[in-house]
Short mmCIF file of C-alpha atoms and ligand atoms in Angstrom, two decimals:
data_model
loop_
_atom_site.label_atom_id
_atom_site.label_comp_id
_atom_site.label_asym_id
_atom_site.label_seq_id
_atom_site.Cartn_x
_atom_site.Cartn_y
_atom_site.Cartn_z
CA MET A 1 116.43 109.56 94.93
CA ILE A 2 117.66 105.97 94.23
CA LYS A 3 120.59 105.65 92.01
CA ASN A 4 120.85 102.28 90.61
CA SER A 5 123.66 101.47 92.30
CA LEU A 6 122.61 100.48 95.13
CA VAL A 7 121.72 96.74 96.30
CA ILE A 8 119.12 96.57 99.15
CA MET A 9 118.69 94.82 102.11
CA GLN A 10 115.62 92.49 102.11
CA THR A 11 114.23 91.29 104.77
CA LEU A 12 111.07 89.38 105.37
CA LEU A 13 107.75 87.85 103.83
CA GLY A 14 107.82 84.59 103.05
CA PHE A 15 106.85 83.52 106.95
CA LEU A 16 105.50 86.68 109.00
CA MET A 17 102.08 85.40 108.64
CA THR A 18 103.55 83.82 112.08
CA LEU A 19 105.95 85.09 112.79
CA LEU A 20 107.93 83.41 115.65
CA SER A 21 109.73 85.25 118.24
CA ASN A 22 113.28 83.00 116.92
CA GLY A 23 111.54 84.96 113.17
CA GLU A 24 111.85 88.10 114.97
CA ASP A 25 116.47 87.21 116.03
CA GLU A 26 116.94 85.91 111.93
CA VAL A 27 115.86 89.40 110.91
CA ILE A 28 117.20 90.89 112.72
CA THR A 29 120.27 89.40 112.77
CA ALA A 30 119.84 89.48 108.35
CA VAL A 31 119.61 92.44 108.51
CA LYS A 32 122.56 93.87 111.20
CA VAL A 33 125.23 91.08 108.62
CA GLY A 34 123.56 92.79 106.26
CA VAL A 35 124.53 96.20 106.85
CA ARG A 36 127.62 95.00 108.41
CA ALA A 37 128.59 93.50 104.81
CA GLY A 38 128.07 96.74 103.04
CA TYR A 39 124.32 97.35 102.87
CA ARG A 40 122.79 100.31 102.89
CA HIS A 41 119.06 100.29 102.07
CA LEU A 42 116.77 98.26 103.95
CA ASP A 43 113.59 97.73 102.53
CA CYS A 44 110.44 97.58 104.53
CA ALA A 45 106.53 96.29 103.87
CA ALA A 46 104.00 97.00 106.80
CA ILE A 47 102.73 94.25 105.40
CA TYR A 48 105.21 91.84 106.07
CA ARG A 49 105.84 93.31 110.15
CA ASN A 50 109.23 92.77 111.23
CA GLU A 51 109.12 96.11 110.36
CA ARG A 52 110.08 96.23 114.61
CA ALA A 53 113.03 93.83 114.45
CA VAL A 54 113.86 94.62 111.29
CA GLY A 55 114.12 98.97 114.08
CA HIS A 56 116.23 96.87 115.89
CA ALA A 57 118.53 96.15 114.37
CA ILE A 58 118.99 99.68 113.30
CA LYS A 59 118.97 100.68 116.98
CA GLU A 60 121.74 98.39 117.26
CA LEU A 61 124.16 99.03 114.98
CA ILE A 62 123.68 102.71 115.73
CA VAL A 63 124.46 102.66 119.53
CA GLN A 64 127.06 100.58 118.29
CA ASP A 65 128.74 103.36 115.54
CA THR A 66 128.53 100.26 112.55
CA ILE A 67 126.42 103.06 111.37
CA LYS A 68 124.27 106.62 111.14
CA ARG A 69 121.48 106.93 110.39
CA GLU A 70 121.25 109.06 107.21
CA ASP A 71 124.04 106.13 105.46
CA LEU A 72 121.10 104.34 105.45
CA PHE A 73 118.47 104.41 102.83
CA VAL A 74 115.35 103.13 104.82
CA THR A 75 112.06 102.34 102.32
CA SER A 76 109.17 100.39 103.37
CA LYS A 77 105.27 100.33 101.99
CA LEU A 78 101.48 101.23 102.81
CA TRP A 79 99.59 98.52 103.01
CA ASN A 80 96.36 97.98 100.33
CA THR A 81 93.37 98.32 103.58
CA CYS A 82 94.82 101.94 103.81
CA HIS A 83 94.86 104.35 100.60
CA ARG A 84 91.82 105.98 102.18
CA PRO A 85 93.34 109.49 102.16
CA ASP A 86 93.22 110.47 105.97
CA LEU A 87 95.01 106.54 106.30
CA VAL A 88 97.88 107.44 104.66
CA ARG A 89 100.03 109.60 106.91
CA SER A 90 99.17 107.47 110.30
CA SER A 91 100.08 104.20 107.86
CA LEU A 92 103.46 106.08 108.19
CA LYS A 93 103.78 106.99 111.06
CA LYS A 94 103.53 103.58 112.51
CA SER A 95 105.54 101.96 110.11
CA LEU A 96 108.32 104.79 111.93
CA TYR A 97 107.30 103.78 115.09
CA ASP A 98 107.59 100.54 114.10
CA LEU A 99 111.73 101.15 112.55
CA GLY A 100 112.33 103.52 115.18
CA LEU A 101 112.88 106.72 113.11
CA THR A 102 111.86 110.57 112.00
CA TYR A 103 111.63 109.61 108.21
CA LEU A 104 112.01 107.59 105.80
CA ASP A 105 113.71 107.81 102.67
CA LEU A 106 111.28 106.60 99.88
CA TYR A 107 107.49 105.01 100.26
CA LEU A 108 105.19 103.44 98.57
CA ILE A 109 102.45 102.57 97.06
CA HIS A 110 102.75 98.76 97.88
CA TRP A 111 99.99 97.74 95.48
CA PRO A 112 97.25 100.35 92.87
CA ILE A 113 94.23 98.13 94.70
CA GLY A 114 92.65 99.35 98.22
CA LEU A 115 91.32 96.20 100.21
CA GLN A 116 88.37 97.03 102.50
CA GLU A 117 89.62 99.79 105.08
CA GLY A 118 90.14 98.97 109.10
CA GLY A 119 90.69 95.34 110.14
CA GLU A 120 92.88 92.39 109.19
CA PHE A 121 95.03 92.82 105.74
CA LEU A 122 93.75 90.83 103.84
CA PRO A 123 89.24 91.54 104.54
CA LYS A 124 87.45 88.65 102.97
CA ASP A 125 83.66 88.02 103.70
CA GLU A 126 82.33 84.51 105.07
CA ASP A 127 82.60 83.52 101.49
CA GLY A 128 85.90 84.26 101.40
CA THR A 129 85.53 86.57 99.16
CA VAL A 130 88.04 89.44 99.59
CA LEU A 131 86.42 93.40 100.06
CA PHE A 132 87.88 95.90 98.54
CA SER A 133 87.79 98.95 98.76
CA ASP A 134 86.81 101.77 95.42
CA VAL A 135 89.56 104.89 97.25
CA ASP A 136 90.89 105.52 93.34
CA PHE A 137 95.34 105.56 93.46
CA VAL A 138 95.56 109.22 92.39
CA GLU A 139 94.17 110.72 96.31
CA THR A 140 96.07 108.00 97.82
CA TRP A 141 99.31 109.66 95.30
CA LYS A 142 97.51 113.60 97.11
CA ALA A 143 98.43 112.57 100.66
CA LEU A 144 101.54 111.15 100.11
CA GLU A 145 103.10 114.53 98.44
CA ASP A 146 101.23 115.70 101.86
CA CYS A 147 103.74 113.58 104.14
CA VAL A 148 106.73 114.97 101.70
CA ASP A 149 106.06 118.14 103.43
CA GLU A 150 105.73 117.49 106.65
CA GLY A 151 109.30 115.96 106.59
CA LEU A 152 108.25 112.30 107.25
CA VAL A 153 109.88 110.96 103.76
CA LYS A 154 111.65 112.52 101.82
CA ASP A 155 111.12 110.62 98.36
CA ILE A 156 107.63 108.86 97.29
CA GLY A 157 106.84 105.95 94.63
CA LEU A 158 104.49 102.80 93.92
CA SER A 159 104.95 99.43 93.70
CA ASN A 160 103.11 96.67 91.30
CA PHE A 161 101.53 99.49 88.68
CA ASN A 162 100.68 99.57 85.03
CA SER A 163 101.93 101.71 82.89
CA GLN A 164 98.22 103.31 83.05
CA GLN A 165 98.91 103.59 86.07
CA VAL A 166 102.35 104.57 85.88
CA SER A 167 100.74 107.73 84.22
CA ARG A 168 97.81 108.66 85.31
CA ILE A 169 100.08 109.81 89.22
CA LEU A 170 102.65 111.44 86.87
CA ASP A 171 99.98 113.82 84.98
CA ILE A 172 98.49 114.91 88.71
CA ALA A 173 101.88 114.86 90.66
CA ARG A 174 103.33 117.84 92.63
CA ILE A 175 105.80 115.77 93.61
CA ARG A 176 106.11 112.95 91.25
CA PRO A 177 107.11 109.32 91.17
CA SER A 178 111.10 108.62 92.21
CA ASN A 179 111.58 104.86 92.18
CA ILE A 180 109.09 101.99 91.56
CA GLN A 181 109.04 98.12 92.47
CA ILE A 182 108.56 96.19 90.10
CA GLU A 183 108.82 92.13 89.78
CA ILE A 184 111.60 91.45 87.50
CA HIS A 185 113.99 88.49 87.19
CA LEU A 186 115.44 85.89 84.52
CA HIS A 187 111.91 84.68 83.75
CA PHE A 188 110.06 87.74 83.66
CA ALA A 189 112.62 90.57 81.97
CA ASN A 190 109.82 92.82 81.51
CA SER A 191 111.76 95.37 79.76
CA LYS A 192 109.17 97.68 78.21
CA LEU A 193 107.63 98.71 81.87
CA ILE A 194 111.32 99.59 82.84
CA GLN A 195 112.10 101.48 79.46
CA PHE A 196 108.87 103.49 79.99
CA CYS A 197 109.47 104.31 83.83
CA GLN A 198 113.24 105.25 83.30
CA GLU A 199 112.08 106.68 80.23
CA LYS A 200 110.18 109.50 82.78
CA GLY A 201 113.28 109.34 85.37
CA ILE A 202 111.97 106.42 87.02
CA SER A 203 114.19 104.58 88.45
CA VAL A 204 113.34 100.81 89.03
CA THR A 205 113.24 98.50 91.15
CA ALA A 206 113.70 93.96 90.71
CA TYR A 207 111.89 91.98 93.72
CA SER A 208 111.97 88.59 93.27
CA PRO A 209 114.72 89.17 91.50
CA LEU A 210 116.36 85.63 91.84
CA GLY A 211 113.07 84.03 90.94
CA SER A 212 111.81 82.90 94.31
CA PRO A 213 113.84 79.61 94.80
CA GLY A 214 112.34 78.39 97.58
CA ASN A 215 108.40 79.03 94.78
CA LYS A 216 107.15 75.65 93.56
CA THR A 217 104.73 77.15 91.69
CA VAL A 218 107.40 77.73 89.03
CA PRO A 219 106.62 75.65 86.11
CA PHE A 220 110.01 74.97 85.14
CA VAL A 221 114.48 74.90 86.45
CA HIS A 222 114.85 77.54 88.47
CA SER A 223 116.36 80.53 87.77
CA LEU A 224 119.63 79.31 90.43
CA GLN A 225 119.45 75.69 88.23
CA GLU A 226 119.05 77.74 85.32
CA PRO A 227 122.67 75.62 82.64
CA LEU A 228 123.25 78.55 80.84
CA VAL A 229 123.43 80.96 84.76
CA GLN A 230 125.39 77.72 86.53
CA GLU A 231 128.30 77.83 83.21
CA ILE A 232 128.56 81.89 83.53
CA ALA A 233 128.85 81.25 86.62
CA GLN A 234 131.32 78.38 87.06
CA LYS A 235 133.04 80.48 83.57
CA LYS A 236 133.49 83.75 85.90
CA GLY A 237 134.70 81.86 90.05
CA LYS A 238 131.39 83.40 90.65
CA LEU A 239 128.26 81.85 92.64
CA PRO A 240 124.61 81.44 90.13
CA SER A 241 122.87 84.26 92.74
CA GLN A 242 125.45 86.32 91.89
CA ILE A 243 125.46 85.81 88.33
CA ILE A 244 121.80 86.88 88.13
CA LEU A 245 122.16 90.01 90.22
CA ARG A 246 124.60 91.77 88.99
CA PHE A 247 122.66 90.92 86.16
CA LEU A 248 120.16 92.94 86.87
CA VAL A 249 122.53 95.07 88.13
CA GLN A 250 123.58 95.44 85.01
CA ARG A 251 120.46 96.44 83.37
CA ASN A 252 120.05 99.71 85.66
CA LEU A 253 118.38 97.45 88.67
CA CYS A 254 118.00 98.47 91.97
CA VAL A 255 117.34 94.46 93.11
CA ILE A 256 116.60 93.83 96.56
CA PRO A 257 116.61 89.66 96.90
CA LYS A 258 116.00 89.10 100.57
CA SER A 259 117.78 85.73 102.51
CA VAL A 260 117.39 85.09 106.05
CA THR A 261 121.01 83.31 106.21
CA PRO A 262 123.29 84.64 106.45
CA THR A 263 125.88 82.96 104.41
CA ARG A 264 123.71 84.83 101.45
CA VAL A 265 123.22 87.88 102.71
CA THR A 266 126.46 88.18 102.28
CA GLU A 267 127.43 86.42 98.88
CA ASN A 268 125.10 87.69 97.69
CA PHE A 269 126.23 91.86 98.32
CA GLN A 270 130.02 90.78 96.60
CA ILE A 271 128.43 91.28 92.95
CA PHE A 272 130.96 94.59 92.03
CA ASP A 273 134.33 92.29 91.79
CA PHE A 274 133.54 91.84 88.28
CA GLU A 275 131.27 92.12 84.73
CA LEU A 276 129.49 89.98 83.00
CA ASP A 277 130.53 91.02 79.32
CA SER A 278 127.57 91.89 76.53
CA GLU A 279 127.68 87.86 74.86
CA GLU A 280 126.86 86.99 78.22
CA VAL A 281 124.28 89.55 79.09
CA LYS A 282 122.89 88.24 75.77
CA GLN A 283 123.30 84.99 75.87
CA LEU A 284 121.31 85.42 79.41
CA GLU A 285 118.95 88.01 78.24
CA THR A 286 116.81 85.06 76.09
CA LEU A 287 116.78 82.84 78.89
CA ASN A 288 112.64 85.10 80.01
CA LYS A 289 109.76 83.13 78.85
CA ASN A 290 108.35 86.62 80.56
CA HIS A 291 106.22 84.21 83.58
CA ARG A 292 105.48 86.61 86.11
CA LEU A 293 104.91 84.60 89.47
CA ASN A 294 103.02 87.04 92.07
CA LEU A 295 99.64 87.31 90.10
CA GLU A 296 97.56 88.55 93.14
CA THR A 297 95.01 85.86 91.89
CA HIS A 298 92.17 86.78 94.51
CA SER A 299 91.89 91.23 93.55
CA MET A 300 91.58 90.39 89.86
CA LYS A 301 88.50 91.62 89.24
CA HIS A 302 89.48 94.92 91.31
CA GLN A 303 89.31 97.94 88.74
CA TYR A 304 92.58 99.00 89.19
CA TYR A 305 94.50 96.12 88.87
CA PRO A 306 97.77 96.09 87.44
CA PHE A 307 97.83 93.01 85.25
CA ASN A 308 95.53 93.18 82.70
CA ILE A 309 97.21 95.28 80.42
CA GLU A 310 100.95 94.12 78.53
CA TYR A 311 102.69 95.95 80.38
N1 NAP B 1 107.17 95.16 95.79
C1 NAP B 1 106.31 93.96 96.05
O1 NAP B 1 105.35 92.93 95.95
C2 NAP B 1 106.64 92.15 96.52
C3 NAP B 1 106.29 91.63 95.54
C4 NAP B 1 107.18 90.03 96.43
C5 NAP B 1 108.79 90.21 96.91
N2 NAP B 1 108.72 91.17 97.09
C6 NAP B 1 109.90 91.90 98.04
O2 NAP B 1 111.28 90.77 97.09
C7 NAP B 1 111.43 89.74 97.90
C8 NAP B 1 112.59 89.57 97.17
O3 NAP B 1 111.52 88.59 96.42
P1 NAP B 1 111.16 86.97 96.71
O4 NAP B 1 111.22 86.51 98.25
O5 NAP B 1 110.27 86.36 96.22
O6 NAP B 1 112.89 86.68 95.36
P2 NAP B 1 113.90 85.92 95.74
O7 NAP B 1 114.83 86.63 96.69
O8 NAP B 1 114.25 85.85 94.72
O9 NAP B 1 114.93 84.79 96.26
C9 NAP B 1 114.47 84.66 97.79
C10 NAP B 1 114.19 83.30 98.27
O10 NAP B 1 116.09 82.97 97.13
C11 NAP B 1 116.53 82.77 98.65
N3 NAP B 1 117.83 82.82 98.19
C12 NAP B 1 118.04 83.64 98.27
N4 NAP B 1 119.69 83.85 98.36
C13 NAP B 1 119.91 82.99 97.69
C14 NAP B 1 121.65 82.70 97.17
N5 NAP B 1 121.98 82.99 97.30
N6 NAP B 1 121.40 81.27 96.61
C15 NAP B 1 119.84 80.36 97.26
N7 NAP B 1 118.89 81.03 97.10
C16 NAP B 1 118.80 82.29 97.77
C17 NAP B 1 115.49 82.73 100.28
O11 NAP B 1 116.88 81.91 101.21
P3 NAP B 1 116.84 82.71 102.50
O12 NAP B 1 116.15 83.48 103.55
O13 NAP B 1 117.08 80.69 103.71
O14 NAP B 1 118.47 82.07 102.63
C18 NAP B 1 114.28 82.92 100.02
O15 NAP B 1 113.77 81.90 99.66
C19 NAP B 1 110.64 89.52 99.64
O16 NAP B 1 111.49 89.59 100.55
C20 NAP B 1 109.80 90.68 99.23
O17 NAP B 1 109.53 91.82 100.24
C21 NAP B 1 108.02 92.50 96.65
#
């Protein structure tokens, strides 16, 4: 089960739709640099379309004796077009095949929103409207539990679920969710959902932990440029990214900073040699603006759209 002191090695999201040959090389390099720097958790997903590249890197690292399979913690996520119970096992098997593994450590339902099965990752009609599936994620969960029984995955969990949706899973779960992956960064504290999940014994992973620095839709200064972050970084002799990641780890969260830049991959791991004091934590908490970046706007009308309630 994931514990909060892990820093998670995140792989690609942004340019996966057009994964080029040098894109795969970039992923392979990032994973190898990350594991050599100390990361042990690789966070993957079918939708990122890079599991083959991640698997390639894992294989090389094992062959070179840098790491053993059992030292890694590999997560993947079930995509929205595969919520129907009969598709769950084959989706997991496909991820395992691409990763070159016999089991995953953690498998998450990526979103509570089901999309029309088969075909494209984002199925649309001729007008460009995204096509929904009405599969209830509770049925998806039961199929995930069967995969645990079969030894294909050790732990199962959720991503982008709200508190009511988590409760529905807890009400029927034979195997409880061990982890939830949700958006959390300086400008989106998400405190109520974190508290709700942690009180239920579900560990929490923060995605977009640096506030997606490349995201141009943010209407205010990006997290890394926040004057307070820069001031604390200067005082501590650390980088702004390290201050933000440390702040999240001190909130008992797993963090999955994404980078394909070797120097950043290494820097983002160097957060265990210092601490933020309570005053610094309090100051950083004031930067919260409840600003969510990942709205999944194309599915706002879905019956299971998770962000219509406060948390
Ligand atoms: N579960 C979900 O539904 C969900 C949704 C969104 C995201 N996620 C996951 O969370 C991961 C991270 O989210 P994200 O990519 O949105 O945001 P992020 O990790 O907050 O930011 C990633 C961006 O920051 C840059 N970066 C990384 N380290 C840096 C550093 N030390 N200094 C300056 N810039 C740095 C990266 O650039 P370079 O790569 O060019 O270095 C990249 O552009 C994603 O890869 C994705 O897998 C999950």
